[in-house]
PDB file of C-alpha atoms in Angstrom:
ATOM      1  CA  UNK A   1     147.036  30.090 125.706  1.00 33.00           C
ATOM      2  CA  UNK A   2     144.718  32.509 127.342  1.00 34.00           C
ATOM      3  CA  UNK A   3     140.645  31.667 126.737  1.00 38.00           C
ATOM      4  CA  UNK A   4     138.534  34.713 126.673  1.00 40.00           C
ATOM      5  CA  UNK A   5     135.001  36.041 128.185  1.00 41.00           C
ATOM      6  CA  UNK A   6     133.774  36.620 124.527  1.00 43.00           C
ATOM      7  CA  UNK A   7     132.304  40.316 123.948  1.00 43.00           C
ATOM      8  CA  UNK A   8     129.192  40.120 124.157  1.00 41.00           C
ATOM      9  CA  UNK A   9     126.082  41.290 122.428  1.00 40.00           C
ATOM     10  CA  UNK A  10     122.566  40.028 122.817  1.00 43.00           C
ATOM     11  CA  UNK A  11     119.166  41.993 123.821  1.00 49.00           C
ATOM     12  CA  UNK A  12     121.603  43.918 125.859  1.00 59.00           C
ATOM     13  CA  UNK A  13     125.227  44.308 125.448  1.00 70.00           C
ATOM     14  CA  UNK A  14     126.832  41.623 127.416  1.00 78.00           C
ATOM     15  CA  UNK A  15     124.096  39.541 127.891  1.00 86.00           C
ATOM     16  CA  UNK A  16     122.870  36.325 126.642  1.00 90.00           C
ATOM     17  CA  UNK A  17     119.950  34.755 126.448  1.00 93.00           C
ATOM     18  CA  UNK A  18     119.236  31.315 127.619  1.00 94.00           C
ATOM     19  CA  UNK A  19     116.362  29.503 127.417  1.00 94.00           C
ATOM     20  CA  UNK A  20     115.358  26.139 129.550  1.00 93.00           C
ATOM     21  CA  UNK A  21     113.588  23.043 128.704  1.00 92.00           C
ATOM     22  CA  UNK A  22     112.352  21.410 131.975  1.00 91.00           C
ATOM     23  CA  UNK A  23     111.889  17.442 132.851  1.00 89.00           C
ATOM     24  CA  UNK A  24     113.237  16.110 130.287  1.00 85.00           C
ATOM     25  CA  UNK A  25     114.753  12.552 129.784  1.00 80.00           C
ATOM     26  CA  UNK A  26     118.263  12.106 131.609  1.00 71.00           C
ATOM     27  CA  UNK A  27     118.836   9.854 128.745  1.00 71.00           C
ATOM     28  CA  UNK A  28     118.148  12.519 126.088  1.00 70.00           C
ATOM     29  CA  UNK A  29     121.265  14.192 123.825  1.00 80.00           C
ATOM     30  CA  UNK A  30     121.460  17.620 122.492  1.00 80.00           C
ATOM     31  CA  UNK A  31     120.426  15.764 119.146  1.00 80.00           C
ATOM     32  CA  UNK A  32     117.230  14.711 120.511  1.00 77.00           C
ATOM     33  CA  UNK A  33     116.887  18.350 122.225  1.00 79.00           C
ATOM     34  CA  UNK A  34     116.721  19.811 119.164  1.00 80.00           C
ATOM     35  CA  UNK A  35     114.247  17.607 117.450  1.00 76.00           C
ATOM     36  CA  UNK A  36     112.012  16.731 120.108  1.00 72.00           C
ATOM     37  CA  UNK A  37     111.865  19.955 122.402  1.00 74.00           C
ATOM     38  CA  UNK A  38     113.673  23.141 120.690  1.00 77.00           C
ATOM     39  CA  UNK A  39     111.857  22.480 117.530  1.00 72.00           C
ATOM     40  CA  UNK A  40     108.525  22.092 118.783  1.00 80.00           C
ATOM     41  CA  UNK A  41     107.811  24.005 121.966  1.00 84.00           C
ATOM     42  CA  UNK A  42     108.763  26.960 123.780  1.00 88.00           C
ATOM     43  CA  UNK A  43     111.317  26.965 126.148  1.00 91.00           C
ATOM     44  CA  UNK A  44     109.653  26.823 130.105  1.00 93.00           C
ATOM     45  CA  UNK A  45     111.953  29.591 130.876  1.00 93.00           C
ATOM     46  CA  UNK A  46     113.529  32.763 129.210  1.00 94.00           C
ATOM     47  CA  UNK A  47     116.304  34.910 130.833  1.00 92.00           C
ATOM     48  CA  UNK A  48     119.134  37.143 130.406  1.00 91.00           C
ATOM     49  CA  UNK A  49     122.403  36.055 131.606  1.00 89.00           C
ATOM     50  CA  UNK A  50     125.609  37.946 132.226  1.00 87.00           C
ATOM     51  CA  UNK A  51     129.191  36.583 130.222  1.00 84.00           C
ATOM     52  CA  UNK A  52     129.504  33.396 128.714  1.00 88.00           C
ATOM     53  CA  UNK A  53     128.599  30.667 131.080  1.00 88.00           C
ATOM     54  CA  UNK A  54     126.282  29.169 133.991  1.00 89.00           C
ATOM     55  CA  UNK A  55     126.365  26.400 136.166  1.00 89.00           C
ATOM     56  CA  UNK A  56     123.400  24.646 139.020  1.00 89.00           C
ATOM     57  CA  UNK A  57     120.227  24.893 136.927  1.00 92.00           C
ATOM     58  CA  UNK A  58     119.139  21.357 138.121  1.00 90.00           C
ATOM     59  CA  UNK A  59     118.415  18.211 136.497  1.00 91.00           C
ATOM     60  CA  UNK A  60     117.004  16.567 133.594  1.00 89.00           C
ATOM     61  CA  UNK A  61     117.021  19.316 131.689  1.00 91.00           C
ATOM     62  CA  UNK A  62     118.471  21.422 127.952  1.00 91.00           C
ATOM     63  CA  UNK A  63     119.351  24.716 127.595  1.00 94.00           C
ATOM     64  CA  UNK A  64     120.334  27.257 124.820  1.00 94.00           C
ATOM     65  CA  UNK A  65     122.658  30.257 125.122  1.00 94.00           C
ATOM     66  CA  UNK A  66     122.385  32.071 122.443  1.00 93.00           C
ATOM     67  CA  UNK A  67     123.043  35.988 121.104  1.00 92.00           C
ATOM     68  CA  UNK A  68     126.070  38.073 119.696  1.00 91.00           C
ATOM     69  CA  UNK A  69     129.942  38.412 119.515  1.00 91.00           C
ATOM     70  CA  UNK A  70     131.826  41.208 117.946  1.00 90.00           C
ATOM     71  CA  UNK A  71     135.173  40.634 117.239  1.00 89.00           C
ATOM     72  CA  UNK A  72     137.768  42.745 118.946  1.00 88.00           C
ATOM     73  CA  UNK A  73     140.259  42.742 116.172  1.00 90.00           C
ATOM     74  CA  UNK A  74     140.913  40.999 112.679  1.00 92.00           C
ATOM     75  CA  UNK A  75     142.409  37.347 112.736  1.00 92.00           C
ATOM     76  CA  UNK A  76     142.106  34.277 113.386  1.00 92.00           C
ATOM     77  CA  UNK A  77     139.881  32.646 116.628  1.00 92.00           C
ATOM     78  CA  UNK A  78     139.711  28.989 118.119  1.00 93.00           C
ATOM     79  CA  UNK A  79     135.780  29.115 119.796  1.00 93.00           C
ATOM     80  CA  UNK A  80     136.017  25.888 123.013  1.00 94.00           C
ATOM     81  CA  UNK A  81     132.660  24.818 124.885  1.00 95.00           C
ATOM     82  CA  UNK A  82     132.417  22.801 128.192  1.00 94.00           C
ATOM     83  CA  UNK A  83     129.630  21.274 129.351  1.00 94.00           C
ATOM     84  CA  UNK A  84     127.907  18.571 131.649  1.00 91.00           C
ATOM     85  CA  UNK A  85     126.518  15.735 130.512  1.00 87.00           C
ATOM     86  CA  UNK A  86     126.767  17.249 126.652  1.00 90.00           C
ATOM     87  CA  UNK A  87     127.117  20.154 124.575  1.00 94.00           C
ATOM     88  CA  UNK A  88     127.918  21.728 121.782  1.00 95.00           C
ATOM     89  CA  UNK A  89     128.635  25.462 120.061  1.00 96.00           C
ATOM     90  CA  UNK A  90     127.604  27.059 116.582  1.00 96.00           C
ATOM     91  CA  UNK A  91     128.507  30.503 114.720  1.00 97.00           C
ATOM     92  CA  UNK A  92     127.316  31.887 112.057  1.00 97.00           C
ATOM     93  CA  UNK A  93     128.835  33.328 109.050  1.00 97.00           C
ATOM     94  CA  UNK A  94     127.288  36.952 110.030  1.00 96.00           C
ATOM     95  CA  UNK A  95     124.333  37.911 112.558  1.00 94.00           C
ATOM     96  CA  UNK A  96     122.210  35.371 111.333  1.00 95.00           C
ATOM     97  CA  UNK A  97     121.157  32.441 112.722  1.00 93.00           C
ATOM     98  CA  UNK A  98     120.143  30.511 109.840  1.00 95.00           C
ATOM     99  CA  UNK A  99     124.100  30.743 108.588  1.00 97.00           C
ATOM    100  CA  UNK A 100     125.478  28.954 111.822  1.00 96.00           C
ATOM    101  CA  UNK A 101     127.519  25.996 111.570  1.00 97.00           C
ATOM    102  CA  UNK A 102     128.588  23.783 114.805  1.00 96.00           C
ATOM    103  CA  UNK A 103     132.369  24.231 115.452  1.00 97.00           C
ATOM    104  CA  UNK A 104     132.691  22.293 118.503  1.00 97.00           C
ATOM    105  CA  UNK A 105     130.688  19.566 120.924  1.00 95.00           C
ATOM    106  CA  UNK A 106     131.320  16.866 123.085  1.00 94.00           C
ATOM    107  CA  UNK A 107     129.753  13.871 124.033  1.00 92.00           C
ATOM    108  CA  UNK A 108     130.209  13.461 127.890  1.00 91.00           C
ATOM    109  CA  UNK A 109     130.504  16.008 130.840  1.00 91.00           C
ATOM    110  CA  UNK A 110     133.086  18.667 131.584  1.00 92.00           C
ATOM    111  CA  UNK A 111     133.868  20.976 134.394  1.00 91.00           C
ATOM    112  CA  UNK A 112     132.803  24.674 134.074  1.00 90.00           C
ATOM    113  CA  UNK A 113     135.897  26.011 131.633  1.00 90.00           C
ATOM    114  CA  UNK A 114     137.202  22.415 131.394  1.00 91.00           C
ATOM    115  CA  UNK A 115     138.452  23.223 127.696  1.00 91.00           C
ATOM    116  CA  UNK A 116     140.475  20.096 126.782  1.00 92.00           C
ATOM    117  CA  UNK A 117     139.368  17.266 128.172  1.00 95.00           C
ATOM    118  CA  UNK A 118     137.721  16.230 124.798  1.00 96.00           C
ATOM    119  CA  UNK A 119     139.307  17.216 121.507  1.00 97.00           C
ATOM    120  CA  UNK A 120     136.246  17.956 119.908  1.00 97.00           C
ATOM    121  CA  UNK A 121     136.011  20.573 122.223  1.00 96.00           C
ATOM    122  CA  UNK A 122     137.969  23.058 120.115  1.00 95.00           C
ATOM    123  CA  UNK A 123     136.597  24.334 116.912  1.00 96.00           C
ATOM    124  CA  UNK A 124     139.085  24.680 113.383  1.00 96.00           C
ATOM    125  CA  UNK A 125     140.593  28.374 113.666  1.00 95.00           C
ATOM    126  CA  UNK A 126     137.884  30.985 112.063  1.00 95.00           C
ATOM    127  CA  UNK A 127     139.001  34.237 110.631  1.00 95.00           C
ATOM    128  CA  UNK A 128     136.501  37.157 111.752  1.00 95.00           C
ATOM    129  CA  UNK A 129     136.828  40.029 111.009  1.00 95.00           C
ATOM    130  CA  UNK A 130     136.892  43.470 113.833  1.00 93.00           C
ATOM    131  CA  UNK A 131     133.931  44.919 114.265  1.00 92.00           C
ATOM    132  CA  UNK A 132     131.481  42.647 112.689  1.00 94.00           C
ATOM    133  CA  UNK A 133     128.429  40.947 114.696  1.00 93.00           C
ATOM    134  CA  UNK A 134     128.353  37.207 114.394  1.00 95.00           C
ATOM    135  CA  UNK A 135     125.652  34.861 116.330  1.00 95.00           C
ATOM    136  CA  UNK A 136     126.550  32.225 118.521  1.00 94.00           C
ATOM    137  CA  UNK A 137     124.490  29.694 119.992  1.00 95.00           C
ATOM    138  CA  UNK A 138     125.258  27.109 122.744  1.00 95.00           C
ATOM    139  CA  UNK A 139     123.018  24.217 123.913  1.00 94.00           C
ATOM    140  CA  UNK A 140     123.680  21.931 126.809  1.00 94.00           C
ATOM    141  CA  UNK A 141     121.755  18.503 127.576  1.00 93.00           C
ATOM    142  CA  UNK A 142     121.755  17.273 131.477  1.00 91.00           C
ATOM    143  CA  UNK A 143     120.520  14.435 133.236  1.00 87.00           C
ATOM    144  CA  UNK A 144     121.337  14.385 136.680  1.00 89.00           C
ATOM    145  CA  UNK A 145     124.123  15.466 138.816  1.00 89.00           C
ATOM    146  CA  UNK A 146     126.286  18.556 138.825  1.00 89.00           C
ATOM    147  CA  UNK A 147     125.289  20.387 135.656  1.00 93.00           C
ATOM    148  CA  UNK A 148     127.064  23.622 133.557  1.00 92.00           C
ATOM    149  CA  UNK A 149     127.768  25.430 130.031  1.00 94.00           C
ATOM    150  CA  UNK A 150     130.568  27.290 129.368  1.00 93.00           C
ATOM    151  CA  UNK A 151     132.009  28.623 125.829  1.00 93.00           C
ATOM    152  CA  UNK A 152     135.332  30.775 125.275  1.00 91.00           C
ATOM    153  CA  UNK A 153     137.686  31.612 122.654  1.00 89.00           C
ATOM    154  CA  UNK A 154     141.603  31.683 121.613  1.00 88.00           C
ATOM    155  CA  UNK A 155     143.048  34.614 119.825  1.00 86.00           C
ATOM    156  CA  UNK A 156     145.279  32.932 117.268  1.00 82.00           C
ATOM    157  CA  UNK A 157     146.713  35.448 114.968  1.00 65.00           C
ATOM    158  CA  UNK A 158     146.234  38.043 113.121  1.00 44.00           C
ATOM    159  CA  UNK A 159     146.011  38.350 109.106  1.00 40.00           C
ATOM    160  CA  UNK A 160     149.999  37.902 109.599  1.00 34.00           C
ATOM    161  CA  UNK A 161     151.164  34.781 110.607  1.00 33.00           C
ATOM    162  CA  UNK A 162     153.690  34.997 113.282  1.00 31.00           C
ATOM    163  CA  UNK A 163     156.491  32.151 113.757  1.00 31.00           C
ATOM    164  CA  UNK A 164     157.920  30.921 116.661  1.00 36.00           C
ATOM    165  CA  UNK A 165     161.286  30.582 116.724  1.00 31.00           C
ATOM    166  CA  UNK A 166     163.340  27.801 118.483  1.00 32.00           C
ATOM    167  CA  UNK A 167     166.033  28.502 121.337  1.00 37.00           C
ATOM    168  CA  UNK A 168     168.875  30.707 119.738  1.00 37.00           C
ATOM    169  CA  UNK A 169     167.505  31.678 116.544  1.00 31.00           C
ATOM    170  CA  UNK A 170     168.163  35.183 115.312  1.00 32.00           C
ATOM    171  CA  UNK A 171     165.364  36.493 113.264  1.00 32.00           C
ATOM    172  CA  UNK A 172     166.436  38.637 110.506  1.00 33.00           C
ATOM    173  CA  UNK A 173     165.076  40.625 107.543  1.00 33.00           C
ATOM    174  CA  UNK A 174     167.144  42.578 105.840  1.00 32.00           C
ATOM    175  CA  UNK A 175     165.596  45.242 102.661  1.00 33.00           C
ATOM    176  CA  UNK A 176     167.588  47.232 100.646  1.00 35.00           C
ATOM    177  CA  UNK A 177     165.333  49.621  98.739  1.00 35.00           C
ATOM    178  CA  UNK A 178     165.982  51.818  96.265  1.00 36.00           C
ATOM    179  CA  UNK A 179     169.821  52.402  95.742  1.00 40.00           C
ATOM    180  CA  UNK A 180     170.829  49.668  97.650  1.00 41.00           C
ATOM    181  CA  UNK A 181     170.642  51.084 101.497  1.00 40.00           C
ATOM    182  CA  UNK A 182     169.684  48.422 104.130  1.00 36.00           C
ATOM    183  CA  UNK A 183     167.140  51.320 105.444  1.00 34.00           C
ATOM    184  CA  UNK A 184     164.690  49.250 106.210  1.00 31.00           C
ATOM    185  CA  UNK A 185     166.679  46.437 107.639  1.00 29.00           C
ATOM    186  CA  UNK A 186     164.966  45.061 111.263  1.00 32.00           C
ATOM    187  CA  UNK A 187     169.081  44.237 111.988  1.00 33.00           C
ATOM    188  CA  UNK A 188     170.892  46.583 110.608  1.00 36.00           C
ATOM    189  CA  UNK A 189     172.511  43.764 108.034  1.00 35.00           C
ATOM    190  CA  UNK A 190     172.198  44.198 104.945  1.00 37.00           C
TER     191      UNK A 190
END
Protein backbone atom coordinates (compact mmCIF):
# COMPACT_ATOMS: atom_id res chain seq x y z
CA UNK A 1 0.00 0.00 0.00
CA UNK A 2 0.72 3.55 -0.90
CA UNK A 3 1.14 6.11 2.40
CA UNK A 4 0.04 9.58 1.68
CA UNK A 5 1.30 13.39 2.30
CA UNK A 6 -2.02 14.07 4.24
CA UNK A 7 -3.95 17.34 2.92
CA UNK A 8 -3.23 19.68 4.85
CA UNK A 9 -4.83 22.51 6.71
CA UNK A 10 -3.43 24.56 9.53
CA UNK A 11 -2.92 28.57 9.86
CA UNK A 12 -2.31 28.18 6.22
CA UNK A 13 -3.36 25.52 3.92
CA UNK A 14 -0.67 22.99 3.89
CA UNK A 15 1.06 23.95 6.74
CA UNK A 16 1.55 22.76 10.17
CA UNK A 17 2.49 24.06 13.08
CA UNK A 18 5.14 22.75 15.30
CA UNK A 19 6.17 23.86 18.34
CA UNK A 20 9.69 22.99 20.28
CA UNK A 21 10.56 22.36 23.79
CA UNK A 22 14.35 22.91 24.22
CA UNK A 23 16.94 21.03 26.77
CA UNK A 24 15.07 18.74 27.94
CA UNK A 25 15.97 15.33 29.60
CA UNK A 26 17.28 12.64 26.98
CA UNK A 27 15.65 10.34 29.36
CA UNK A 28 12.22 12.02 29.14
CA UNK A 29 9.03 10.21 27.10
CA UNK A 30 6.31 11.89 25.27
CA UNK A 31 4.31 11.00 28.58
CA UNK A 32 6.45 13.09 30.64
CA UNK A 33 6.41 15.85 27.69
CA UNK A 34 3.08 16.33 28.13
CA UNK A 35 2.88 16.63 31.84
CA UNK A 36 5.95 18.31 32.65
CA UNK A 37 6.58 20.76 29.60
CA UNK A 38 3.40 20.97 27.11
CA UNK A 39 1.15 21.44 30.02
CA UNK A 40 2.91 24.03 31.77
CA UNK A 41 4.99 26.28 29.56
CA UNK A 42 5.16 27.63 26.23
CA UNK A 43 6.89 26.05 23.66
CA UNK A 44 10.70 27.95 23.06
CA UNK A 45 9.83 27.95 19.49
CA UNK A 46 6.73 28.34 17.13
CA UNK A 47 6.83 27.75 13.31
CA UNK A 48 5.06 26.82 10.28
CA UNK A 49 6.13 23.82 8.50
CA UNK A 50 5.39 22.56 5.02
CA UNK A 51 3.70 18.60 4.61
CA UNK A 52 3.72 16.18 7.19
CA UNK A 53 7.15 15.65 8.54
CA UNK A 54 10.72 17.06 9.70
CA UNK A 55 13.86 15.71 10.56
CA UNK A 56 17.59 17.46 12.31
CA UNK A 57 16.08 19.72 14.97
CA UNK A 58 18.85 18.65 17.48
CA UNK A 59 18.90 17.04 20.72
CA UNK A 60 17.25 16.65 23.92
CA UNK A 61 14.35 17.96 22.90
CA UNK A 62 9.91 17.45 22.21
CA UNK A 63 8.01 18.68 19.64
CA UNK A 64 4.29 18.97 18.54
CA UNK A 65 2.91 19.01 14.99
CA UNK A 66 -0.23 19.85 15.10
CA UNK A 67 -3.24 21.46 12.67
CA UNK A 68 -5.84 20.12 10.04
CA UNK A 69 -6.70 17.27 7.53
CA UNK A 70 -9.59 17.21 5.19
CA UNK A 71 -10.45 14.13 3.84
CA UNK A 72 -10.24 13.67 0.12
CA UNK A 73 -13.05 11.25 -0.20
CA UNK A 74 -15.47 9.09 2.06
CA UNK A 75 -14.03 5.73 3.56
CA UNK A 76 -12.06 4.23 5.51
CA UNK A 77 -8.14 5.55 6.56
CA UNK A 78 -5.19 3.74 8.46
CA UNK A 79 -3.19 7.17 10.05
CA UNK A 80 1.04 5.60 10.67
CA UNK A 81 3.66 7.90 12.62
CA UNK A 82 7.51 7.45 12.70
CA UNK A 83 9.61 8.90 14.91
CA UNK A 84 13.08 9.01 16.78
CA UNK A 85 13.52 8.19 20.00
CA UNK A 86 9.40 8.25 20.50
CA UNK A 87 6.23 9.36 19.24
CA UNK A 88 2.95 9.20 18.91
CA UNK A 89 -0.33 10.59 16.72
CA UNK A 90 -3.96 11.75 17.78
CA UNK A 91 -7.26 12.80 15.74
CA UNK A 92 -10.06 14.10 16.68
CA UNK A 93 -13.58 13.26 16.09
CA UNK A 94 -14.08 16.82 14.20
CA UNK A 95 -11.84 20.14 14.27
CA UNK A 96 -11.50 20.05 17.79
CA UNK A 97 -8.83 19.35 19.78
CA UNK A 98 -10.39 18.48 22.93
CA UNK A 99 -12.17 15.32 20.90
CA UNK A 100 -8.71 13.73 19.86
CA UNK A 101 -7.93 10.31 20.70
CA UNK A 102 -4.24 8.71 20.13
CA UNK A 103 -4.40 6.14 17.25
CA UNK A 104 -0.89 5.25 17.03
CA UNK A 105 2.74 5.59 19.03
CA UNK A 106 5.76 3.85 19.51
CA UNK A 107 8.14 3.43 22.06
CA UNK A 108 11.67 3.50 20.39
CA UNK A 109 13.12 5.31 17.25
CA UNK A 110 12.24 5.02 13.58
CA UNK A 111 13.60 6.29 10.36
CA UNK A 112 11.84 9.29 8.68
CA UNK A 113 8.65 7.26 6.96
CA UNK A 114 9.83 4.03 8.66
CA UNK A 115 6.02 2.91 8.95
CA UNK A 116 6.30 -0.71 10.19
CA UNK A 117 8.93 -1.31 12.16
CA UNK A 118 6.64 -1.23 15.30
CA UNK A 119 3.06 -2.44 15.09
CA UNK A 120 1.75 0.11 17.15
CA UNK A 121 2.69 2.27 14.56
CA UNK A 122 -0.56 1.87 12.61
CA UNK A 123 -3.76 3.16 13.98
CA UNK A 124 -7.40 0.82 13.75
CA UNK A 125 -8.99 1.91 10.24
CA UNK A 126 -11.17 5.32 10.84
CA UNK A 127 -14.03 6.16 8.61
CA UNK A 128 -13.97 10.06 7.71
CA UNK A 129 -15.94 11.40 5.91
CA UNK A 130 -14.96 13.91 2.37
CA UNK A 131 -14.79 17.16 3.02
CA UNK A 132 -14.84 17.44 6.70
CA UNK A 133 -11.87 19.14 8.84
CA UNK A 134 -10.48 16.90 11.50
CA UNK A 135 -7.34 17.93 13.88
CA UNK A 136 -4.37 16.02 14.15
CA UNK A 137 -1.66 16.36 16.46
CA UNK A 138 1.81 14.68 16.53
CA UNK A 139 4.44 14.89 19.32
CA UNK A 140 7.92 13.50 19.19
CA UNK A 141 10.39 13.07 22.32
CA UNK A 142 14.39 13.00 21.46
CA UNK A 143 17.37 12.56 23.35
CA UNK A 144 20.33 12.49 21.41
CA UNK A 145 21.35 11.34 18.07
CA UNK A 146 19.68 11.51 14.69
CA UNK A 147 16.21 12.84 15.44
CA UNK A 148 12.67 13.04 13.10
CA UNK A 149 8.65 12.97 12.99
CA UNK A 150 6.84 11.79 10.33
CA UNK A 151 2.91 10.86 10.08
CA UNK A 152 0.99 9.47 6.86
CA UNK A 153 -2.03 7.68 5.99
CA UNK A 154 -3.55 4.49 4.01
CA UNK A 155 -6.63 4.82 1.94
CA UNK A 156 -8.48 1.62 2.80
CA UNK A 157 -11.83 1.62 1.24
CA UNK A 158 -14.54 3.24 0.60
CA UNK A 159 -18.20 2.90 2.26
CA UNK A 160 -18.14 -0.39 -0.09
CA UNK A 161 -16.04 -3.01 0.85
CA UNK A 162 -14.13 -4.38 -1.98
CA UNK A 163 -12.85 -8.20 -2.00
CA UNK A 164 -9.94 -9.55 -3.30
CA UNK A 165 -10.22 -12.37 -5.15
CA UNK A 166 -7.73 -15.34 -5.30
CA UNK A 167 -5.90 -16.53 -8.64
CA UNK A 168 -8.69 -17.69 -11.15
CA UNK A 169 -11.76 -16.59 -9.59
CA UNK A 170 -14.49 -15.21 -11.80
CA UNK A 171 -16.48 -12.59 -10.09
CA UNK A 172 -20.02 -12.61 -10.98
CA UNK A 173 -23.33 -10.87 -10.21
CA UNK A 174 -25.99 -11.60 -12.03
CA UNK A 175 -29.76 -9.34 -11.50
CA UNK A 176 -32.71 -10.04 -13.17
CA UNK A 177 -35.13 -7.18 -12.57
CA UNK A 178 -38.38 -6.79 -13.37
CA UNK A 179 -39.65 -9.52 -15.87
CA UNK A 180 -36.90 -11.62 -15.48
CA UNK A 181 -34.09 -9.96 -17.97
CA UNK A 182 -30.45 -10.36 -16.74
CA UNK A 183 -30.19 -6.41 -17.69
CA UNK A 184 -28.25 -5.61 -15.14
CA UNK A 185 -26.03 -8.61 -15.10
CA UNK A 186 -21.97 -7.47 -14.69
CA UNK A 187 -21.55 -11.05 -16.96
CA UNK A 188 -24.07 -11.29 -19.04
CA UNK A 189 -25.34 -14.69 -17.04
CA UNK A 190 -28.22 -14.72 -15.81
Amino acid sequence: AVLGACPLFGQTSGKLTLEKWDNLSSANTIVELQKDEISKRAADSVTLIDGASFNSLGNAYGARMRGFITAPVSGFFTFYCAGDDNCAFWLSTDDKSVNKKKLAYQMNWTSLNQWTKYATQKSVEVQLVAGQKYYIEAQVKEGAGGDSLSIGYEYVSSDVKNWVLEDGVTATQSSTGRGGEASRAIDGNT
